[in-house]
Short mmCIF file of C-alpha atoms in Angstrom, two decimals:
data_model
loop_
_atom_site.label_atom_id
_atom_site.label_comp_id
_atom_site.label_asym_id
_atom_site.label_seq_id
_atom_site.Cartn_x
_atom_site.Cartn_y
_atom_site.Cartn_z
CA UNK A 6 29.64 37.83 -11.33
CA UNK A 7 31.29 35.42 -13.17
CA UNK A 8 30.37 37.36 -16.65
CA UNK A 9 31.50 40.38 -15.24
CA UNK A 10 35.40 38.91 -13.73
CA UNK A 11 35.54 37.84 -17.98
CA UNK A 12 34.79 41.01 -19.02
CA UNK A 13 37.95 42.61 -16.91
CA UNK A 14 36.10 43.78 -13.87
CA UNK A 15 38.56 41.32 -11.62
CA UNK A 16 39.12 43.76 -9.22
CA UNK A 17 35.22 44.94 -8.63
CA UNK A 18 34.31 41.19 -8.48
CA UNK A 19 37.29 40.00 -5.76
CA UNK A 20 36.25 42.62 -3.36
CA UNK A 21 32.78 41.01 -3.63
CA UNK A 22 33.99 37.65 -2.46
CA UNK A 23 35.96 38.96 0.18
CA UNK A 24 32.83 39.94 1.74
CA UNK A 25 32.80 35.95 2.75
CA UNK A 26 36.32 35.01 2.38
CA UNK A 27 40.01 36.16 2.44
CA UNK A 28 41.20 35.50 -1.39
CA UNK A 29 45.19 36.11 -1.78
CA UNK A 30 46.52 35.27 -5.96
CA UNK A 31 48.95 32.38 -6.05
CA UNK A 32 52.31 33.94 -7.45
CA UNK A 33 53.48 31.56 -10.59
CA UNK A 34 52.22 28.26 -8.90
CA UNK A 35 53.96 28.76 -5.08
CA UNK A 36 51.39 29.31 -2.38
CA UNK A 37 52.75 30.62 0.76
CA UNK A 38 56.22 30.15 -0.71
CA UNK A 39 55.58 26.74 -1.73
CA UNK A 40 55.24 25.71 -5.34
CA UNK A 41 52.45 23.33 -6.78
CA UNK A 42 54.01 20.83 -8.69
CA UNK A 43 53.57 20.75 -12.18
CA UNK A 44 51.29 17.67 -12.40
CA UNK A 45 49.63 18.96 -9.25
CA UNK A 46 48.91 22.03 -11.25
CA UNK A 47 47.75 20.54 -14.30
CA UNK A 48 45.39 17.84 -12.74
CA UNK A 49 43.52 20.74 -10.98
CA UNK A 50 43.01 22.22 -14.25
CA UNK A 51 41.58 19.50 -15.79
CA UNK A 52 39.37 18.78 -12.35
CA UNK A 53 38.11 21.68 -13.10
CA UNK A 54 37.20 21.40 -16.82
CA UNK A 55 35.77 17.63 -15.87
CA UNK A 56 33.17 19.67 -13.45
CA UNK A 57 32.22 22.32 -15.77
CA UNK A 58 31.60 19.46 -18.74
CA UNK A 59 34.84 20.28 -21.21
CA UNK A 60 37.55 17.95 -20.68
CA UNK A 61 38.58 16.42 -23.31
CA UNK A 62 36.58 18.99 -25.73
CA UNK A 63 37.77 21.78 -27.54
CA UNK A 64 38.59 24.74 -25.04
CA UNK A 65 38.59 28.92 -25.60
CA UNK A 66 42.26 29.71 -24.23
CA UNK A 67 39.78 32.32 -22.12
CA UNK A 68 37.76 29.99 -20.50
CA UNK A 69 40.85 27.30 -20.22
CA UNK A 70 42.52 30.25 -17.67
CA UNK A 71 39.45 30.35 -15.35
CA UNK A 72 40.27 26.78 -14.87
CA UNK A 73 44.03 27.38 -13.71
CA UNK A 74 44.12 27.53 -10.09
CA UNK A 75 45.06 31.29 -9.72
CA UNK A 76 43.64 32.18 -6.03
CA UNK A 77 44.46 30.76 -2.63
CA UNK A 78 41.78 30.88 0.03
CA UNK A 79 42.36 29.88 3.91
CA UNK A 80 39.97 26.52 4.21
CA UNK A 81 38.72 27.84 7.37
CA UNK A 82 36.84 30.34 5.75
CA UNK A 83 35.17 28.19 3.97
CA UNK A 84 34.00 26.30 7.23
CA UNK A 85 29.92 27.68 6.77
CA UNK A 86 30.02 25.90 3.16
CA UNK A 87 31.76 22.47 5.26
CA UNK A 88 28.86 22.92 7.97
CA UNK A 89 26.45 23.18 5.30
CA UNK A 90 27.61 19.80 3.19
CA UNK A 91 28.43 21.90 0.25
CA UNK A 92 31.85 21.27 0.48
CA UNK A 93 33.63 18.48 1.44
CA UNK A 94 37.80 19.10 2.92
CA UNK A 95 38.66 16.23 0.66
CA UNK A 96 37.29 18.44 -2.64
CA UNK A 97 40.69 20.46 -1.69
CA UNK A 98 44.08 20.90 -2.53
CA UNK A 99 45.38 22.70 0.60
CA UNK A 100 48.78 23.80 0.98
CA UNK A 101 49.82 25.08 4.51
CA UNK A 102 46.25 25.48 5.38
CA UNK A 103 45.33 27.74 2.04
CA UNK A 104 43.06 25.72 -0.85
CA UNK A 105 44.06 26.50 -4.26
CA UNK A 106 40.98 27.64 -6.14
CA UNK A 107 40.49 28.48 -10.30
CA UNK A 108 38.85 31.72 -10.90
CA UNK A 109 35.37 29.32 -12.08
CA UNK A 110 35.48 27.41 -9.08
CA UNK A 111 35.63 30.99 -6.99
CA UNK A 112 32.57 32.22 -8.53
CA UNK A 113 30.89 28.77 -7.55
CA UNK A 114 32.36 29.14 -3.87
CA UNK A 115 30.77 32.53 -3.72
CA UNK A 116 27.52 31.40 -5.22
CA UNK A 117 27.28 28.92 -2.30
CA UNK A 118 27.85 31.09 -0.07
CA UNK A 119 25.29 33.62 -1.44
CA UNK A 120 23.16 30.81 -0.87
CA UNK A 121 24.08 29.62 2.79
CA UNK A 122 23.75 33.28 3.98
CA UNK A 123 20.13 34.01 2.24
CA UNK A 124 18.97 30.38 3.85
CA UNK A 125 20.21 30.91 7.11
CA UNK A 126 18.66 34.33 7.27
CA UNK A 127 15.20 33.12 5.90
CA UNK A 128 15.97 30.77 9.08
CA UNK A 129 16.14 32.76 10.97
CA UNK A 130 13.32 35.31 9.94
CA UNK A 131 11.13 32.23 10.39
CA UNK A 132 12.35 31.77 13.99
CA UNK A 133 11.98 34.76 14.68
CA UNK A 134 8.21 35.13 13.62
CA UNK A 135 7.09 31.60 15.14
CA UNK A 136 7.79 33.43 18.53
CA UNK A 137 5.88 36.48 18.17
CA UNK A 138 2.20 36.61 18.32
CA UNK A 139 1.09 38.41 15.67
CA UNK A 140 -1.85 41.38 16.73
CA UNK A 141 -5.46 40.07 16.36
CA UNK A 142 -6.16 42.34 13.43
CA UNK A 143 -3.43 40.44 11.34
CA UNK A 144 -5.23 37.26 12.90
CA UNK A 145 -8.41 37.91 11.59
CA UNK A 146 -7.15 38.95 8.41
CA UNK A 147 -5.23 36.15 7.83
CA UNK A 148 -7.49 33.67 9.21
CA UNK A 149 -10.02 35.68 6.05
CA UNK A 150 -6.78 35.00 3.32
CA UNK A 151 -7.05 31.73 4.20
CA UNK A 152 -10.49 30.77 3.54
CA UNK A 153 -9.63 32.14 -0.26
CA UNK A 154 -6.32 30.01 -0.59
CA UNK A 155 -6.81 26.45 -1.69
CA UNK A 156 -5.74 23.96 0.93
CA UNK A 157 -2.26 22.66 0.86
CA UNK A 158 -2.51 18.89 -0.12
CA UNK A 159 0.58 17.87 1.92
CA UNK A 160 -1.78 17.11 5.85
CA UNK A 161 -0.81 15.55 9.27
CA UNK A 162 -3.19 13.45 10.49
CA UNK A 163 -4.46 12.94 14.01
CA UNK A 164 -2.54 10.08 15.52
CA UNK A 165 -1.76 8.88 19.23
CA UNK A 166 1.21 8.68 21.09
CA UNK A 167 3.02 5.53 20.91
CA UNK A 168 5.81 3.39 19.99
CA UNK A 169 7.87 4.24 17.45
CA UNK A 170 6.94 2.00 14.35
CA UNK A 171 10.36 1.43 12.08
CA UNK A 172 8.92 0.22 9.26
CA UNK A 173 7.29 3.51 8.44
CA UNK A 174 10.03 5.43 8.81
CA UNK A 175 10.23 7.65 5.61
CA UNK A 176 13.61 6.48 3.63
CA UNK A 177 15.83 9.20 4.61
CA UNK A 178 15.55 8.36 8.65
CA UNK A 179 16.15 4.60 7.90
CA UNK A 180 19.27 5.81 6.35
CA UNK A 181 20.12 7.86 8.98
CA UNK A 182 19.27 4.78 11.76
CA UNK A 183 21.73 2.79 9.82
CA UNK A 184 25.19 4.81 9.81
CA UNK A 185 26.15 7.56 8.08
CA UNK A 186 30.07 8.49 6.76
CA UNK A 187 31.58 11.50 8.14
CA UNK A 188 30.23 14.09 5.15
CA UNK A 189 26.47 13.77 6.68
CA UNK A 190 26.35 11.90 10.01
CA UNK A 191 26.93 15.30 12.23
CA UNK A 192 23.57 16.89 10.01
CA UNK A 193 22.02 12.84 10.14
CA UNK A 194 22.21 12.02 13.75
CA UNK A 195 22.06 15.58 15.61
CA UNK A 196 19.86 17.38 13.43
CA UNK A 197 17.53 14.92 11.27
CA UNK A 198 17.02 11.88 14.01
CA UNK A 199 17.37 14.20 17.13
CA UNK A 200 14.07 16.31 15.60
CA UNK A 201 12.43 13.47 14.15
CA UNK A 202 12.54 10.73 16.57
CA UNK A 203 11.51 13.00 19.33
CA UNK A 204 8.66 14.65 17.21
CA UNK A 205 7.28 11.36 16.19
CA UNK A 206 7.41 9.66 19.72
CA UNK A 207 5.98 12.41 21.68
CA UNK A 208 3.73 13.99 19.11
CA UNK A 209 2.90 17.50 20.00
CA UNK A 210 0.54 20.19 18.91
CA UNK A 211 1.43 22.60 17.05
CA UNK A 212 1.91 24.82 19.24
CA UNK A 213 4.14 27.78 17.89
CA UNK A 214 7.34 27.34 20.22
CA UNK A 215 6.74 23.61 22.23
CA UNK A 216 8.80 22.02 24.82
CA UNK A 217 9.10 18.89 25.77
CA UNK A 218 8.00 19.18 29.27
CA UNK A 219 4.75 20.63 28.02
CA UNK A 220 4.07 16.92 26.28
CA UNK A 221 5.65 14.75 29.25
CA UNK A 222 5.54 13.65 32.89
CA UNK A 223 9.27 12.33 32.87
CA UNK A 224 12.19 11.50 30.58
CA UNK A 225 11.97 8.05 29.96
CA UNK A 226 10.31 8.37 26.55
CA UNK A 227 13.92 10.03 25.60
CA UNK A 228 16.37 8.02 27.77
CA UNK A 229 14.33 4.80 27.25
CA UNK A 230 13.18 4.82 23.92
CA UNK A 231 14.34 7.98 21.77
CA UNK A 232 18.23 8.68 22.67
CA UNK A 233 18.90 4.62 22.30
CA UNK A 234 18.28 4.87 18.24
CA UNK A 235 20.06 8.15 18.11
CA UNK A 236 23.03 6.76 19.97
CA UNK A 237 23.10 3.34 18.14
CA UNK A 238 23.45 5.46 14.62
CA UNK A 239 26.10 7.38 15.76
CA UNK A 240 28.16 4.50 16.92
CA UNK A 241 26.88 2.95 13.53
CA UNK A 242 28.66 5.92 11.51
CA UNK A 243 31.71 5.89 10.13
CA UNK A 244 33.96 6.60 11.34
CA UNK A 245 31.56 6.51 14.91
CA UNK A 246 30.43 10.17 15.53
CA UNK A 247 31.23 10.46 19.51
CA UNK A 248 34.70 8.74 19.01
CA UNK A 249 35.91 12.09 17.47
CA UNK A 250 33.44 14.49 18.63
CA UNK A 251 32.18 13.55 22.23
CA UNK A 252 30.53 16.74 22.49
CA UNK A 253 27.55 16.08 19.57
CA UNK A 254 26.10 14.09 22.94
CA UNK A 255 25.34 17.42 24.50
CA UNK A 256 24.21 18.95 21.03
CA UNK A 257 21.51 16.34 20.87
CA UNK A 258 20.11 17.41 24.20
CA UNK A 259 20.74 20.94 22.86
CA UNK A 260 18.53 20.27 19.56
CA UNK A 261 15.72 18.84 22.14
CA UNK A 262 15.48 21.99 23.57
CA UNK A 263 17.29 21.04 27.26
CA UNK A 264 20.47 23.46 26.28
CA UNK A 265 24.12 22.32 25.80
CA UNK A 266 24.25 19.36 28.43
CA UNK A 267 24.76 15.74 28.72
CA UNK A 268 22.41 15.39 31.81
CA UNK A 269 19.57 16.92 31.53
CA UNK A 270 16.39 17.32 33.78
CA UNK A 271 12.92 17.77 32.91
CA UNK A 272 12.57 21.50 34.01
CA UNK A 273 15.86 22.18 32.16
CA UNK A 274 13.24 21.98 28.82
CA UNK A 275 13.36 25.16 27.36
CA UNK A 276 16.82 26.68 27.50
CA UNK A 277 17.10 25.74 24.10
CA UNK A 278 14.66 25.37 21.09
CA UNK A 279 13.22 22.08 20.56
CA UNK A 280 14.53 21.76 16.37
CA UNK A 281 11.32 21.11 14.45
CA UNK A 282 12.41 18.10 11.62
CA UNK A 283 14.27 19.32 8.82
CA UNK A 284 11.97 19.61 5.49
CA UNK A 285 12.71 17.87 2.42
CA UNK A 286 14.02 20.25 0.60
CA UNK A 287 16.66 20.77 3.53
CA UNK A 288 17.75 17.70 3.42
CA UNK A 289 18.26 17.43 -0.41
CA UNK A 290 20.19 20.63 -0.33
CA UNK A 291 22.32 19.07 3.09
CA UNK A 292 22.64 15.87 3.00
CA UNK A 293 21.36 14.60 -0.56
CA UNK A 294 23.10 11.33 0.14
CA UNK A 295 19.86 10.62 2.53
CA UNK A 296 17.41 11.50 -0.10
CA UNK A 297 16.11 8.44 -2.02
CA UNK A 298 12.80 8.49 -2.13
CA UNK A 299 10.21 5.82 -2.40
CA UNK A 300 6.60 5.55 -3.81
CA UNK A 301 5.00 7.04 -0.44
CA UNK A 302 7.22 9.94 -0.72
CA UNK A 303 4.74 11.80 -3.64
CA UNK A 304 3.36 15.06 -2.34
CA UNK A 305 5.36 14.91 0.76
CA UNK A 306 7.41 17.47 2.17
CA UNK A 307 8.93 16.97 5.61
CA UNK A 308 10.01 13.11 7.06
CA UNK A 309 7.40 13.84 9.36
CA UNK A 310 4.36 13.76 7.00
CA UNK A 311 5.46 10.41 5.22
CA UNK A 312 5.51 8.76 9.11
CA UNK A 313 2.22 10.45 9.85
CA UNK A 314 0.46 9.22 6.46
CA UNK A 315 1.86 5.81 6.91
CA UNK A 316 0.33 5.48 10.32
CA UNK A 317 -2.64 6.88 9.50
CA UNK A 318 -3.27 4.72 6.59
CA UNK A 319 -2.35 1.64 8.64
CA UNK A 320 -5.28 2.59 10.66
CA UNK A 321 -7.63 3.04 8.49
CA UNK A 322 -6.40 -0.43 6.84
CA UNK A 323 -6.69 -2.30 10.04
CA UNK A 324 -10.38 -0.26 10.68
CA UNK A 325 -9.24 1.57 13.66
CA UNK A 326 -6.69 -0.37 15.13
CA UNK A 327 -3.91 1.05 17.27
CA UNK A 328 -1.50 3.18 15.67
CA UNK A 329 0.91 3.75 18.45
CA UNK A 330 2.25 -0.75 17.87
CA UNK A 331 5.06 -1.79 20.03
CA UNK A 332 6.70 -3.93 17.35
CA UNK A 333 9.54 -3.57 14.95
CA UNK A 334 11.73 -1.40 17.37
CA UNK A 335 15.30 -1.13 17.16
#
C-alpha cells in the first residue's frame, strides 16, 4: 500500500483506509480550523523519522514528506487498535478530538488494523467451530490424519483439583497478580487472570464448550478463592481498574461464562462463554509488557501448560505427592 501511495496512487490507497477509518487532509497545518504550531509540527516529523530509524541521517525529500503529518483521523476510530494494545491515546497528538497522522504512520495504522480484523475473524471462525459437532465421517477421518501427524510436544498433564499453587504461576500471571498500568490491566485482569485462575482452580475436561456448573457443586471456589486474586490485582493496578471502570466487575463474571452481572448464581453458568486462557502468542501481540519469559517457558504455548508442567513435575519430584498444596496463596 504504502509503495503504491509513493508511486501517486494517493487517491486509490485513501479509499482503502477508509474502509476502517474516516481520514480528512490537514489544510497547511490547521486541523479543524486550528493550526499546529510550528514546533508542534516539526517534532511530529521527527517522531516519526525516530520510529522508522532516520533521524538524524540523511533523508530523500520524498520519504521526509511521508513523515509530515498531512492527515487527520477522529481517535475514536481508532478505538479497535486502543482495545487491542496496539495503540496507546498518549502515542497521539489530538486536536479537538482528530489525531494528526504522517502519510507512513497511516499505512502502519492500516496495517494494524488489517491485522486486528483478520485475528478477530480467525476468532471467531474458531468459536464458531468449537460449537459444532463435526459429522462422524469427518471424525473418523480426522481421528485417521491424526495417527499420521507427529504429536505436538507442547502436553497437559493429568492433575487434580486443588489449591491454587503461586509459585508456579507462569511469569506473565505473576505479573498480572501484581498490578498492571492502565495500557494492559483491562486485557491483564479481565481477560488473562479471569480465564486462567478459573481454568487452573477448577480444572476441566476438555470438553468443547464447558461451563462452570458442569465442574462445581457451588460458587465458593470463585467467591472464596478465585475472584479474591482477581480483585486484589485490579485494586493493585494503576491507576486501580474498578475506580474508573466499575463495570469490568460484571465483565469478569461475563468472561466466566455467568453473562454481564455482578451477582451471579450457579445456574446463571452458561449465558456467556467461559474465555479459555489467552495463548502466548496473544499475549505477546496484546499485552507484550506481560511477556518475560523464564527457563520453564521453552516449548510452551498457553500460561496454562507452564502451570500444568510445573505441577506435574512437582509430583513426580515429590514421588506422587499431592499436587493440588494449600500453601503459598495470596
Amino acid at each position: 500500500m504504502f509503495e503504491l501511495f509513493k508511486k501517486g496512487y494517493e487517491n486509490f490507497c485513501l479509499e482503502a483506509v477508509r474502509s476502517f477509518v474516516k481520514v480528512e487532509p490537514i489544510s497547511g497545518r490547521a486541523i479543524k480550523g486550528r493550526e499546529l504550531p510550528e514546533r508542534d509540527y516539526f517534532k511530529l516529523r521527527d517522531r516519526e523519522l525516530k520510529r522508522l530509524g532516520l533521524l538524524g541521517k540523511e533523508v530523500d525529500g520524498r520519504v521526509l514528506l511521508q513523515c509530515i503529518p498531512k492527515y487527520a483521523v477522529r481517535w475514536t476510530d481508532l478505538s479497535p487498535l486502543l482495545e487491542h494494545g496496539r495503540l496507546h491515546l498518549t502515542d497521539l497528538y489530538l486536536v479537538e478530538g482528530w489525531a494528526a497522522i504522517s502519510p507512513s504512520e497511516l499505512w502502519e495504522l492500516y496495517s494494524e488494523f488489517v491485522a486486528v480484523r483478520t485475528e478477530e475473524y480467525l476468532e471467531e471462525i474458531h468459536e464458531k467451530l468449537s460449537q459444532v459437532r463435526p459429522p462422524p465421517l469427518f471424525v473418523e477421518v480426522g481421528a485417521r490424519i491424526s495417527q499420521l501427524v507427529p504429536k505436538e510436544k507442547e502436553w497437559r498433564p493429568a492433575v487434580k483439583r486443588g489449591r491454587l499453587r503461586v509459585e508456579f504461576f507462569p511469569p506473565c500471571v505473576k505479573k498480572a497478580l501484581g498490578g498492571c498500568p492502565a495500557g494492559v490491566r483491562n486485557f491483564a485482569v479481565s481477560f488473562l487472570l479471569t480465564s486462567f485462575l478459573s481454568y487452573a482452580r477448577i480444572s476441566p475436561s476438555g470438553k468443547p464448550d464447558p461451563k462452570i456448573r458442569d465442574f462445581v457443586e457451588d460458587l465458593s471456589i470463585l467467591t472464596e478463592e478465585v475472584i479474591p486474586m482477581i480483585y486484589g490485582a485490579a485494586e493493585r493496578c494503576h491507576p486501580p481498574l474498578f475506580s474508573d471502570q466499575p463495570h469490568e466487575k460484571a465483565n469478569i463474571w461475563h468472561h466466566l461464562g455467568f453473562g454481564l452481572t455482578e451477582h451471579p448464581r450457579l445456574e446463571d453458568s452458561g449465558k456467556s462463554k467461559w474465555y479459555r486462557t489467552p495463548n502466548c502468542q496473544k499475549i505477546k501481540l496484546q499485552a507484550p509488557l506481560l511477556c518475560e519469559p523464564d527457563e520453564h517457558c521453552s516449548q510452551i504455548k498457553n500460561p496454562l501448560t507452564y502451570y500444568y508442567r510445573r505441577l506435574a513435575e512437582e509430583k513426580h519430584a515429590v514421588q506422587g505427592g499431592d499436587t493440588g498444596g494449600e500453601e503459598n496463596l495470596l
